[in-house]
mmCIF file of N, CA, C and O in Angstrom:
data_model
loop_
_atom_site.group_PDB
_atom_site.id
_atom_site.type_symbol
_atom_site.label_atom_id
_atom_site.label_comp_id
_atom_site.label_asym_id
_atom_site.label_seq_id
_atom_site.Cartn_x
_atom_site.Cartn_y
_atom_site.Cartn_z
ATOM 1 N N LEU A 1 137.560 407.484 122.853
ATOM 2 C CA LEU A 1 138.259 407.935 124.047
ATOM 3 C C LEU A 1 137.273 408.208 125.180
ATOM 4 O O LEU A 1 137.538 407.871 126.313
ATOM 5 N N ILE A 2 136.129 408.766 124.837
ATOM 6 C CA ILE A 2 135.145 409.070 125.868
ATOM 7 C C ILE A 2 134.640 407.785 126.516
ATOM 8 O O ILE A 2 134.408 407.732 127.715
ATOM 9 N N VAL A 3 134.507 406.717 125.741
ATOM 10 C CA VAL A 3 134.041 405.446 126.277
ATOM 11 C C VAL A 3 135.149 404.719 127.021
ATOM 12 O O VAL A 3 134.905 404.049 128.027
ATOM 13 N N SER A 4 136.381 404.849 126.567
ATOM 14 C CA SER A 4 137.451 404.024 127.120
ATOM 15 C C SER A 4 137.830 404.377 128.557
ATOM 16 O O SER A 4 138.145 403.480 129.338
ATOM 17 N N LYS A 5 137.788 405.619 128.927
ATOM 18 C CA LYS A 5 138.164 405.976 130.308
ATOM 19 C C LYS A 5 137.183 405.440 131.347
ATOM 20 O O LYS A 5 137.617 404.862 132.345
ATOM 21 N N PRO A 6 135.872 405.587 131.148
ATOM 22 C CA PRO A 6 134.960 404.985 132.128
ATOM 23 C C PRO A 6 135.073 403.459 132.192
ATOM 24 O O PRO A 6 134.964 402.873 133.268
ATOM 25 N N THR A 7 135.293 402.823 131.052
ATOM 26 C CA THR A 7 135.412 401.366 131.081
ATOM 27 C C THR A 7 136.727 400.943 131.750
ATOM 28 O O THR A 7 136.769 399.914 132.421
ATOM 29 N N GLN A 8 137.780 401.738 131.591
ATOM 30 C CA GLN A 8 139.027 401.455 132.308
ATOM 31 C C GLN A 8 138.808 401.577 133.816
ATOM 32 O O GLN A 8 139.272 400.724 134.587
ATOM 33 N N LEU A 9 138.111 402.609 134.223
ATOM 34 C CA LEU A 9 137.810 402.797 135.643
ATOM 35 C C LEU A 9 136.998 401.624 136.184
ATOM 36 O O LEU A 9 137.278 401.100 137.265
ATOM 37 N N ALA A 10 136.006 401.177 135.411
ATOM 38 C CA ALA A 10 135.195 400.033 135.832
ATOM 39 C C ALA A 10 136.040 398.769 135.927
ATOM 40 O O ALA A 10 135.859 397.958 136.839
ATOM 41 N N ALA A 11 136.981 398.594 135.000
ATOM 42 C CA ALA A 11 137.853 397.414 135.021
ATOM 43 C C ALA A 11 138.734 397.417 136.269
ATOM 44 O O ALA A 11 138.878 396.386 136.945
ATOM 45 N N VAL A 12 139.324 398.566 136.576
ATOM 46 C CA VAL A 12 140.175 398.657 137.768
ATOM 47 C C VAL A 12 139.336 398.440 139.026
ATOM 48 O O VAL A 12 139.761 397.740 139.955
ATOM 49 N N ASN A 13 138.140 398.993 139.058
ATOM 50 C CA ASN A 13 137.252 398.808 140.196
ATOM 51 C C ASN A 13 136.907 397.330 140.393
ATOM 52 O O ASN A 13 136.934 396.816 141.502
ATOM 53 N N ARG A 14 136.599 396.638 139.291
ATOM 54 C CA ARG A 14 136.287 395.207 139.394
ATOM 55 C C ARG A 14 137.511 394.428 139.853
ATOM 56 O O ARG A 14 137.397 393.534 140.694
ATOM 57 N N LEU A 15 138.663 394.758 139.306
ATOM 58 C CA LEU A 15 139.891 394.072 139.710
ATOM 59 C C LEU A 15 140.106 394.240 141.211
ATOM 60 O O LEU A 15 140.421 393.280 141.912
ATOM 61 N N TRP A 16 139.937 395.455 141.676
ATOM 62 C CA TRP A 16 140.137 395.749 143.105
ATOM 63 C C TRP A 16 139.119 394.991 143.955
ATOM 64 O O TRP A 16 139.439 394.505 145.035
ATOM 65 N N SER A 17 137.896 394.872 143.450
ATOM 66 C CA SER A 17 136.825 394.231 144.213
ATOM 67 C C SER A 17 136.964 392.715 144.299
ATOM 68 O O SER A 17 136.598 392.126 145.316
ATOM 69 N N VAL A 18 137.455 392.089 143.251
ATOM 70 C CA VAL A 18 137.471 390.616 143.215
ATOM 71 C C VAL A 18 138.772 390.006 143.713
ATOM 72 O O VAL A 18 138.822 388.800 143.928
ATOM 73 N N THR A 19 139.820 390.806 143.893
ATOM 74 C CA THR A 19 141.090 390.240 144.351
ATOM 75 C C THR A 19 141.318 390.569 145.811
ATOM 76 O O THR A 19 141.082 391.684 146.254
ATOM 77 N N GLU A 20 141.809 389.558 146.505
ATOM 78 C CA GLU A 20 142.174 389.769 147.907
ATOM 79 C C GLU A 20 143.680 389.730 148.090
ATOM 80 O O GLU A 20 144.196 390.275 149.055
ATOM 81 N N ASP A 21 144.371 389.099 147.155
ATOM 82 C CA ASP A 21 145.825 388.977 147.221
ATOM 83 C C ASP A 21 146.455 390.275 146.728
ATOM 84 O O ASP A 21 146.436 390.579 145.540
ATOM 85 N N GLY A 22 146.994 391.047 147.642
ATOM 86 C CA GLY A 22 147.585 392.337 147.294
ATOM 87 C C GLY A 22 148.746 392.235 146.333
ATOM 88 O O GLY A 22 148.921 393.083 145.459
ATOM 89 N N ALA A 23 149.566 391.174 146.451
ATOM 90 C CA ALA A 23 150.716 391.017 145.559
ATOM 91 C C ALA A 23 150.255 390.742 144.130
ATOM 92 O O ALA A 23 150.771 391.333 143.177
ATOM 93 N N ALA A 24 149.285 389.853 143.979
ATOM 94 C CA ALA A 24 148.773 389.545 142.640
ATOM 95 C C ALA A 24 148.123 390.772 142.022
ATOM 96 O O ALA A 24 148.333 391.082 140.851
ATOM 97 N N ARG A 25 147.332 391.475 142.813
ATOM 98 C CA ARG A 25 146.687 392.705 142.339
ATOM 99 C C ARG A 25 147.739 393.733 141.946
ATOM 100 O O ARG A 25 147.602 394.434 140.953
ATOM 101 N N GLY A 26 148.807 393.803 142.741
ATOM 102 C CA GLY A 26 149.860 394.782 142.483
ATOM 103 C C GLY A 26 150.526 394.592 141.136
ATOM 104 O O GLY A 26 150.784 395.566 140.428
ATOM 105 N N TRP A 27 150.787 393.342 140.752
ATOM 106 C CA TRP A 27 151.441 393.097 139.458
ATOM 107 C C TRP A 27 150.520 393.452 138.292
ATOM 108 O O TRP A 27 150.966 394.002 137.281
ATOM 109 N N VAL A 28 149.248 393.162 138.437
ATOM 110 C CA VAL A 28 148.296 393.510 137.376
ATOM 111 C C VAL A 28 148.185 395.027 137.258
ATOM 112 O O VAL A 28 148.206 395.586 136.146
ATOM 113 N N LEU A 29 148.106 395.708 138.390
ATOM 114 C CA LEU A 29 148.028 397.175 138.359
ATOM 115 C C LEU A 29 149.332 397.806 137.885
ATOM 116 O O LEU A 29 149.316 398.866 137.246
ATOM 117 N N PHE A 30 150.468 397.153 138.159
ATOM 118 C CA PHE A 30 151.747 397.640 137.639
ATOM 119 C C PHE A 30 151.734 397.615 136.113
ATOM 120 O O PHE A 30 152.133 398.594 135.461
ATOM 121 N N ALA A 31 151.281 396.500 135.537
ATOM 122 C CA ALA A 31 151.194 396.408 134.066
ATOM 123 C C ALA A 31 150.243 397.463 133.524
ATOM 124 O O ALA A 31 150.516 398.099 132.500
ATOM 125 N N TYR A 32 149.129 397.677 134.216
ATOM 126 C CA TYR A 32 148.161 398.690 133.801
ATOM 127 C C TYR A 32 148.789 400.088 133.824
ATOM 128 O O TYR A 32 148.635 400.869 132.884
ATOM 129 N N CYS A 33 149.508 400.395 134.899
ATOM 130 C CA CYS A 33 150.165 401.707 135.007
ATOM 131 C C CYS A 33 151.252 401.879 133.953
ATOM 132 O O CYS A 33 151.465 402.994 133.456
ATOM 133 N N MET A 34 151.929 400.792 133.609
ATOM 134 C CA MET A 34 152.938 400.866 132.538
ATOM 135 C C MET A 34 152.274 401.237 131.212
ATOM 136 O O MET A 34 152.811 402.036 130.446
ATOM 137 N N HIS A 35 151.110 400.654 130.934
ATOM 138 C CA HIS A 35 150.426 401.004 129.682
ATOM 139 C C HIS A 35 149.997 402.466 129.705
ATOM 140 O O HIS A 35 150.087 403.161 128.692
ATOM 141 N N LEU A 36 149.571 402.961 130.874
ATOM 142 C CA LEU A 36 149.209 404.380 130.968
ATOM 143 C C LEU A 36 150.425 405.282 130.741
ATOM 144 O O LEU A 36 150.342 406.289 130.033
ATOM 145 N N ALA A 37 151.561 404.904 131.320
ATOM 146 C CA ALA A 37 152.783 405.696 131.161
ATOM 147 C C ALA A 37 153.248 405.695 129.707
ATOM 148 O O ALA A 37 153.662 406.737 129.176
ATOM 149 N N LEU A 38 153.170 404.538 129.053
ATOM 150 C CA LEU A 38 153.562 404.475 127.643
ATOM 151 C C LEU A 38 152.602 405.280 126.773
ATOM 152 O O LEU A 38 153.021 405.896 125.786
ATOM 153 N N GLY A 39 151.331 405.306 127.142
ATOM 154 C CA GLY A 39 150.367 406.131 126.408
ATOM 155 C C GLY A 39 150.696 407.611 126.524
ATOM 156 O O GLY A 39 150.649 408.360 125.536
ATOM 157 N N ASP A 40 151.052 408.049 127.714
ATOM 158 C CA ASP A 40 151.461 409.443 127.902
ATOM 159 C C ASP A 40 152.743 409.751 127.128
ATOM 160 O O ASP A 40 152.890 410.822 126.537
ATOM 161 N N THR A 41 153.660 408.782 127.138
ATOM 162 C CA THR A 41 154.915 408.964 126.389
ATOM 163 C C THR A 41 154.634 409.096 124.904
ATOM 164 O O THR A 41 155.211 409.950 124.220
ATOM 165 N N TRP A 42 153.745 408.252 124.388
ATOM 166 C CA TRP A 42 153.409 408.337 122.962
ATOM 167 C C TRP A 42 152.823 409.705 122.625
ATOM 168 O O TRP A 42 153.189 410.303 121.607
ATOM 169 N N ASN A 43 151.916 410.217 123.462
ATOM 170 C CA ASN A 43 151.342 411.539 123.207
ATOM 171 C C ASN A 43 152.432 412.602 123.119
ATOM 172 O O ASN A 43 152.388 413.471 122.250
ATOM 173 N N LYS A 44 153.403 412.529 124.008
ATOM 174 C CA LYS A 44 154.481 413.520 124.021
ATOM 175 C C LYS A 44 155.372 413.381 122.776
ATOM 176 O O LYS A 44 155.708 414.372 122.129
ATOM 177 N N VAL A 45 155.741 412.147 122.451
ATOM 178 C CA VAL A 45 156.639 411.920 121.315
ATOM 179 C C VAL A 45 155.935 412.245 119.996
ATOM 180 O O VAL A 45 156.491 412.945 119.141
ATOM 181 N N PHE A 46 154.737 411.737 119.810
ATOM 182 C CA PHE A 46 154.035 411.904 118.535
ATOM 183 C C PHE A 46 153.512 413.320 118.345
ATOM 184 O O PHE A 46 153.750 413.945 117.323
ATOM 185 N N PHE A 47 152.787 413.824 119.323
ATOM 186 C CA PHE A 47 152.177 415.151 119.180
ATOM 187 C C PHE A 47 153.107 416.275 119.629
ATOM 188 O O PHE A 47 153.213 417.297 118.954
ATOM 189 N N GLY A 48 153.780 416.079 120.759
ATOM 190 C CA GLY A 48 154.635 417.140 121.293
ATOM 191 C C GLY A 48 155.894 417.358 120.466
ATOM 192 O O GLY A 48 156.190 418.469 120.035
ATOM 193 N N TYR A 49 156.639 416.266 120.264
ATOM 194 C CA TYR A 49 157.898 416.367 119.508
ATOM 195 C C TYR A 49 157.702 416.166 118.014
ATOM 196 O O TYR A 49 158.621 416.394 117.237
ATOM 197 N N GLN A 50 156.539 415.691 117.607
ATOM 198 C CA GLN A 50 156.200 415.413 116.212
ATOM 199 C C GLN A 50 157.210 414.471 115.553
ATOM 200 O O GLN A 50 157.623 414.665 114.417
ATOM 201 N N CYS A 51 157.578 413.446 116.310
ATOM 202 C CA CYS A 51 158.480 412.399 115.814
ATOM 203 C C CYS A 51 157.640 411.171 115.471
ATOM 204 O O CYS A 51 157.334 410.350 116.343
ATOM 205 N N VAL A 52 157.264 411.064 114.207
ATOM 206 C CA VAL A 52 156.336 410.024 113.796
ATOM 207 C C VAL A 52 156.965 408.638 113.902
ATOM 208 O O VAL A 52 156.330 407.701 114.386
ATOM 209 N N GLY A 53 158.209 408.479 113.467
ATOM 210 C CA GLY A 53 158.879 407.178 113.534
ATOM 211 C C GLY A 53 159.099 406.718 114.965
ATOM 212 O O GLY A 53 158.826 405.561 115.309
ATOM 213 N N ARG A 54 159.591 407.601 115.789
ATOM 214 C CA ARG A 54 159.783 407.254 117.205
ATOM 215 C C ARG A 54 158.432 407.023 117.884
ATOM 216 O O ARG A 54 158.306 406.159 118.746
ATOM 217 N N GLY A 55 157.446 407.784 117.483
ATOM 218 C CA GLY A 55 156.102 407.585 118.018
ATOM 219 C C GLY A 55 155.575 406.197 117.681
ATOM 220 O O GLY A 55 154.901 405.569 118.499
ATOM 221 N N LEU A 56 155.901 405.712 116.482
ATOM 222 C CA LEU A 56 155.473 404.378 116.089
ATOM 223 C C LEU A 56 156.081 403.309 116.996
ATOM 224 O O LEU A 56 155.395 402.385 117.428
ATOM 225 N N VAL A 57 157.359 403.473 117.325
ATOM 226 C CA VAL A 57 158.014 402.529 118.233
ATOM 227 C C VAL A 57 157.336 402.563 119.604
ATOM 228 O O VAL A 57 157.042 401.515 120.193
ATOM 229 N N VAL A 58 157.052 403.758 120.097
ATOM 230 C CA VAL A 58 156.436 403.900 121.413
ATOM 231 C C VAL A 58 155.017 403.340 121.410
ATOM 232 O O VAL A 58 154.626 402.621 122.331
ATOM 233 N N ILE A 59 154.245 403.624 120.361
ATOM 234 C CA ILE A 59 152.860 403.150 120.367
ATOM 235 C C ILE A 59 152.799 401.630 120.232
ATOM 236 O O ILE A 59 151.880 400.991 120.755
ATOM 237 N N LEU A 60 153.766 401.025 119.567
ATOM 238 C CA LEU A 60 153.795 399.564 119.505
ATOM 239 C C LEU A 60 154.051 398.967 120.890
ATOM 240 O O LEU A 60 153.419 397.972 121.275
ATOM 241 N N ALA A 61 154.943 399.588 121.641
ATOM 242 C CA ALA A 61 155.176 399.147 123.019
ATOM 243 C C ALA A 61 153.932 399.401 123.871
ATOM 244 O O ALA A 61 153.531 398.554 124.685
ATOM 245 N N PHE A 62 153.325 400.552 123.688
ATOM 246 C CA PHE A 62 152.108 400.929 124.408
ATOM 247 C C PHE A 62 150.986 399.927 124.130
ATOM 248 O O PHE A 62 150.355 399.398 125.055
ATOM 249 N N TYR A 63 150.762 399.609 122.862
ATOM 250 C CA TYR A 63 149.689 398.685 122.488
ATOM 251 C C TYR A 63 149.975 397.280 123.024
ATOM 252 O O TYR A 63 149.064 396.601 123.519
ATOM 253 N N SER A 64 151.226 396.873 122.963
ATOM 254 C CA SER A 64 151.597 395.559 123.509
ATOM 255 C C SER A 64 151.320 395.488 125.006
ATOM 256 O O SER A 64 150.776 394.490 125.500
ATOM 257 N N MET A 65 151.691 396.517 125.732
ATOM 258 C CA MET A 65 151.465 396.523 127.174
ATOM 259 C C MET A 65 149.966 396.591 127.493
ATOM 260 O O MET A 65 149.500 395.979 128.454
ATOM 261 N N LEU A 66 149.211 397.303 126.681
ATOM 262 C CA LEU A 66 147.767 397.359 126.868
ATOM 263 C C LEU A 66 147.142 395.979 126.671
ATOM 264 O O LEU A 66 146.303 395.545 127.467
ATOM 265 N N LEU A 67 147.546 395.278 125.608
ATOM 266 C CA LEU A 67 147.020 393.936 125.378
ATOM 267 C C LEU A 67 147.404 392.996 126.520
ATOM 268 O O LEU A 67 146.589 392.174 126.962
ATOM 269 N N PHE A 68 148.629 393.130 126.994
ATOM 270 C CA PHE A 68 149.078 392.309 128.125
ATOM 271 C C PHE A 68 148.257 392.631 129.374
ATOM 272 O O PHE A 68 147.842 391.730 130.109
ATOM 273 N N SER A 69 147.984 393.909 129.605
ATOM 274 C CA SER A 69 147.163 394.317 130.743
ATOM 275 C C SER A 69 145.757 393.739 130.630
ATOM 276 O O SER A 69 145.205 393.230 131.615
ATOM 277 N N ALA A 70 145.166 393.818 129.435
ATOM 278 C CA ALA A 70 143.824 393.266 129.234
ATOM 279 C C ALA A 70 143.825 391.762 129.498
ATOM 280 O O ALA A 70 142.893 391.231 130.109
ATOM 281 N N TYR A 71 144.879 391.084 129.061
ATOM 282 C CA TYR A 71 145.009 389.650 129.325
ATOM 283 C C TYR A 71 145.067 389.384 130.831
ATOM 284 O O TYR A 71 144.370 388.502 131.333
ATOM 285 N N LEU A 72 145.910 390.136 131.543
ATOM 286 C CA LEU A 72 146.028 389.945 132.991
ATOM 287 C C LEU A 72 144.712 390.239 133.703
ATOM 288 O O LEU A 72 144.304 389.499 134.601
ATOM 289 N N PHE A 73 144.059 391.328 133.318
ATOM 290 C CA PHE A 73 142.765 391.661 133.917
ATOM 291 C C PHE A 73 141.768 390.534 133.662
ATOM 292 O O PHE A 73 141.029 390.133 134.557
ATOM 293 N N GLY A 74 141.747 390.020 132.422
ATOM 294 C CA GLY A 74 140.826 388.955 132.072
ATOM 295 C C GLY A 74 141.113 387.660 132.804
ATOM 296 O O GLY A 74 140.198 386.881 133.080
ATOM 297 N N HIS A 75 142.371 387.431 133.113
ATOM 298 C CA HIS A 75 142.748 386.238 133.864
ATOM 299 C C HIS A 75 142.192 386.305 135.293
ATOM 300 O O HIS A 75 141.766 385.295 135.845
ATOM 301 N N VAL A 76 142.194 387.494 135.872
ATOM 302 C CA VAL A 76 141.671 387.693 137.228
ATOM 303 C C VAL A 76 140.142 387.741 137.212
ATOM 304 O O VAL A 76 139.475 387.114 138.028
ATOM 305 N N ASP A 77 139.582 388.503 136.279
ATOM 306 C CA ASP A 77 138.135 388.661 136.174
ATOM 307 C C ASP A 77 137.783 388.859 134.704
ATOM 308 O O ASP A 77 138.167 389.887 134.119
ATOM 309 N N PRO A 78 137.102 387.908 134.074
ATOM 310 C CA PRO A 78 136.812 388.024 132.642
ATOM 311 C C PRO A 78 136.125 389.333 132.245
ATOM 312 O O PRO A 78 136.473 389.917 131.210
ATOM 313 N N LEU A 79 135.201 389.810 133.055
ATOM 314 C CA LEU A 79 134.534 391.069 132.712
ATOM 315 C C LEU A 79 135.510 392.239 132.756
ATOM 316 O O LEU A 79 135.464 393.126 131.898
ATOM 317 N N ALA A 80 136.413 392.247 133.717
ATOM 318 C CA ALA A 80 137.408 393.326 133.802
ATOM 319 C C ALA A 80 138.265 393.357 132.542
ATOM 320 O O ALA A 80 138.575 394.428 132.014
ATOM 321 N N GLY A 81 138.650 392.192 132.047
ATOM 322 C CA GLY A 81 139.417 392.132 130.802
ATOM 323 C C GLY A 81 138.624 392.667 129.624
ATOM 324 O O GLY A 81 139.141 393.407 128.789
ATOM 325 N N LYS A 82 137.354 392.310 129.561
ATOM 326 C CA LYS A 82 136.499 392.780 128.456
ATOM 327 C C LYS A 82 136.273 394.285 128.523
ATOM 328 O O LYS A 82 136.100 394.932 127.489
ATOM 329 N N LEU A 83 136.279 394.828 129.733
ATOM 330 C CA LEU A 83 136.095 396.276 129.869
ATOM 331 C C LEU A 83 137.270 397.074 129.312
ATOM 332 O O LEU A 83 137.130 398.274 129.043
ATOM 333 N N LEU A 84 138.410 396.432 129.108
ATOM 334 C CA LEU A 84 139.551 397.117 128.496
ATOM 335 C C LEU A 84 139.519 397.049 126.966
ATOM 336 O O LEU A 84 140.326 397.698 126.295
ATOM 337 N N LEU A 85 138.590 396.288 126.397
ATOM 338 C CA LEU A 85 138.527 396.157 124.935
ATOM 339 C C LEU A 85 138.256 397.466 124.187
ATOM 340 O O LEU A 85 138.831 397.667 123.116
ATOM 341 N N PRO A 86 137.408 398.385 124.688
ATOM 342 C CA PRO A 86 137.261 399.657 123.968
ATOM 343 C C PRO A 86 138.592 400.415 123.853
ATOM 344 O O PRO A 86 138.882 401.019 122.815
ATOM 345 N N THR A 87 139.397 400.362 124.896
ATOM 346 C CA THR A 87 140.713 401.007 124.841
ATOM 347 C C THR A 87 141.600 400.305 123.828
ATOM 348 O O THR A 87 142.320 400.964 123.061
ATOM 349 N N CYS A 88 141.548 398.969 123.801
ATOM 350 C CA CYS A 88 142.340 398.214 122.819
ATOM 351 C C CYS A 88 141.949 398.610 121.398
ATOM 352 O O CYS A 88 142.811 398.777 120.535
ATOM 353 N N GLY A 89 140.655 398.766 121.167
ATOM 354 C CA GLY A 89 140.189 399.183 119.839
ATOM 355 C C GLY A 89 140.672 400.569 119.472
ATOM 356 O O GLY A 89 141.136 400.804 118.348
ATOM 357 N N TRP A 90 140.581 401.481 120.419
ATOM 358 C CA TRP A 90 141.016 402.854 120.172
ATOM 359 C C TRP A 90 142.514 402.908 119.864
ATOM 360 O O TRP A 90 142.953 403.578 118.928
ATOM 361 N N VAL A 91 143.310 402.198 120.646
ATOM 362 C CA VAL A 91 144.762 402.230 120.447
ATOM 363 C C VAL A 91 145.138 401.498 119.154
ATOM 364 O O VAL A 91 146.098 401.876 118.490
ATOM 365 N N PHE A 92 144.371 400.489 118.765
ATOM 366 C CA PHE A 92 144.609 399.835 117.478
ATOM 367 C C PHE A 92 144.446 400.844 116.336
ATOM 368 O O PHE A 92 145.275 400.907 115.425
ATOM 369 N N VAL A 93 143.384 401.632 116.391
ATOM 370 C CA VAL A 93 143.152 402.654 115.360
ATOM 371 C C VAL A 93 144.284 403.680 115.366
ATOM 372 O O VAL A 93 144.812 404.052 114.302
ATOM 373 N N ALA A 94 144.690 404.132 116.553
ATOM 374 C CA ALA A 94 145.783 405.106 116.651
ATOM 375 C C ALA A 94 147.084 404.521 116.107
ATOM 376 O O ALA A 94 147.850 405.217 115.439
ATOM 377 N N THR A 95 147.333 403.241 116.368
ATOM 378 C CA THR A 95 148.536 402.585 115.858
ATOM 379 C C THR A 95 148.498 402.520 114.340
ATOM 380 O O THR A 95 149.496 402.804 113.668
ATOM 381 N N ALA A 96 147.350 402.165 113.786
ATOM 382 C CA ALA A 96 147.205 402.102 112.325
ATOM 383 C C ALA A 96 147.411 403.482 111.696
ATOM 384 O O ALA A 96 148.074 403.608 110.651
ATOM 385 N N LEU A 97 146.870 404.501 112.326
ATOM 386 C CA LEU A 97 147.055 405.860 111.808
ATOM 387 C C LEU A 97 148.516 406.296 111.898
ATOM 388 O O LEU A 97 149.057 406.902 110.962
ATOM 389 N N ASN A 98 149.161 405.995 113.020
ATOM 390 C CA ASN A 98 150.579 406.336 113.186
ATOM 391 C C ASN A 98 151.403 405.634 112.108
ATOM 392 O O ASN A 98 152.282 406.237 111.487
ATOM 393 N N TRP A 99 151.122 404.344 111.873
ATOM 394 C CA TRP A 99 151.826 403.577 110.838
ATOM 395 C C TRP A 99 151.597 404.194 109.458
ATOM 396 O O TRP A 99 152.525 404.333 108.668
ATOM 397 N N SER A 100 150.359 404.572 109.172
ATOM 398 C CA SER A 100 150.046 405.166 107.870
ATOM 399 C C SER A 100 150.782 406.479 107.672
ATOM 400 O O SER A 100 151.343 406.723 106.591
ATOM 401 N N ILE A 101 150.794 407.315 108.679
ATOM 402 C CA ILE A 101 151.498 408.600 108.579
ATOM 403 C C ILE A 101 152.986 408.367 108.377
ATOM 404 O O ILE A 101 153.624 409.017 107.541
ATOM 405 N N TYR A 102 153.547 407.409 109.119
ATOM 406 C CA TYR A 102 154.967 407.095 108.965
ATOM 407 C C TYR A 102 155.247 406.578 107.561
ATOM 408 O O TYR A 102 156.196 407.024 106.900
ATOM 409 N N SER A 103 154.432 405.636 107.088
ATOM 410 C CA SER A 103 154.646 405.030 105.768
ATOM 411 C C SER A 103 154.558 406.052 104.647
ATOM 412 O O SER A 103 155.313 406.000 103.671
ATOM 413 N N LEU A 104 153.625 406.984 104.776
ATOM 414 C CA LEU A 104 153.436 407.982 103.731
ATOM 415 C C LEU A 104 154.497 409.084 103.745
ATOM 416 O O LEU A 104 154.660 409.781 102.749
ATOM 417 N N ASN A 105 155.205 409.232 104.853
ATOM 418 C CA ASN A 105 156.144 410.346 104.994
ATOM 419 C C ASN A 105 157.585 409.927 105.198
ATOM 420 O O ASN A 105 158.425 410.797 105.417
ATOM 421 N N LYS A 106 157.893 408.631 105.113
ATOM 422 C CA LYS A 106 159.277 408.218 105.325
ATOM 423 C C LYS A 106 160.118 408.633 104.116
ATOM 424 O O LYS A 106 159.619 408.776 103.005
ATOM 425 N N PRO A 107 161.426 408.843 104.341
ATOM 426 C CA PRO A 107 162.305 409.246 103.238
ATOM 427 C C PRO A 107 162.315 408.189 102.127
ATOM 428 O O PRO A 107 162.159 406.993 102.368
ATOM 429 N N GLU A 108 162.538 408.635 100.912
ATOM 430 C CA GLU A 108 162.522 407.770 99.727
ATOM 431 C C GLU A 108 163.624 406.711 99.750
ATOM 432 O O GLU A 108 163.473 405.650 99.185
ATOM 433 N N ASP A 109 164.770 406.985 100.373
ATOM 434 C CA ASP A 109 165.908 406.067 100.322
ATOM 435 C C ASP A 109 165.787 404.898 101.293
ATOM 436 O O ASP A 109 166.628 404.035 101.325
ATOM 437 N N GLU A 110 164.742 404.805 102.058
ATOM 438 C CA GLU A 110 164.581 403.682 103.009
ATOM 439 C C GLU A 110 163.972 402.489 102.341
ATOM 440 O O GLU A 110 163.200 402.500 101.482
#
């Protein structure tokens, strides 16, 4: 987490620096902001409400949007896309942990 925030900032900075088309930049930043919003939602659902199953659904959406954002960033600037990889790794680990907690604690009749 400590590494991912500075690299996210560097990615956004590079995106802002290399793009001149405001509309194209806007769509990439919209996807980026969606991943941030889904990340905040996951924190609230998983940690705040302690809903592991619902948290799993949210983190899957969060991880998907993050991967899509990294793809879009990489399409505009390859280095910007690579700078999002530490975040992708971190969220992959969090997704695996969320899945493990859900799998180990789901009701027997499922």
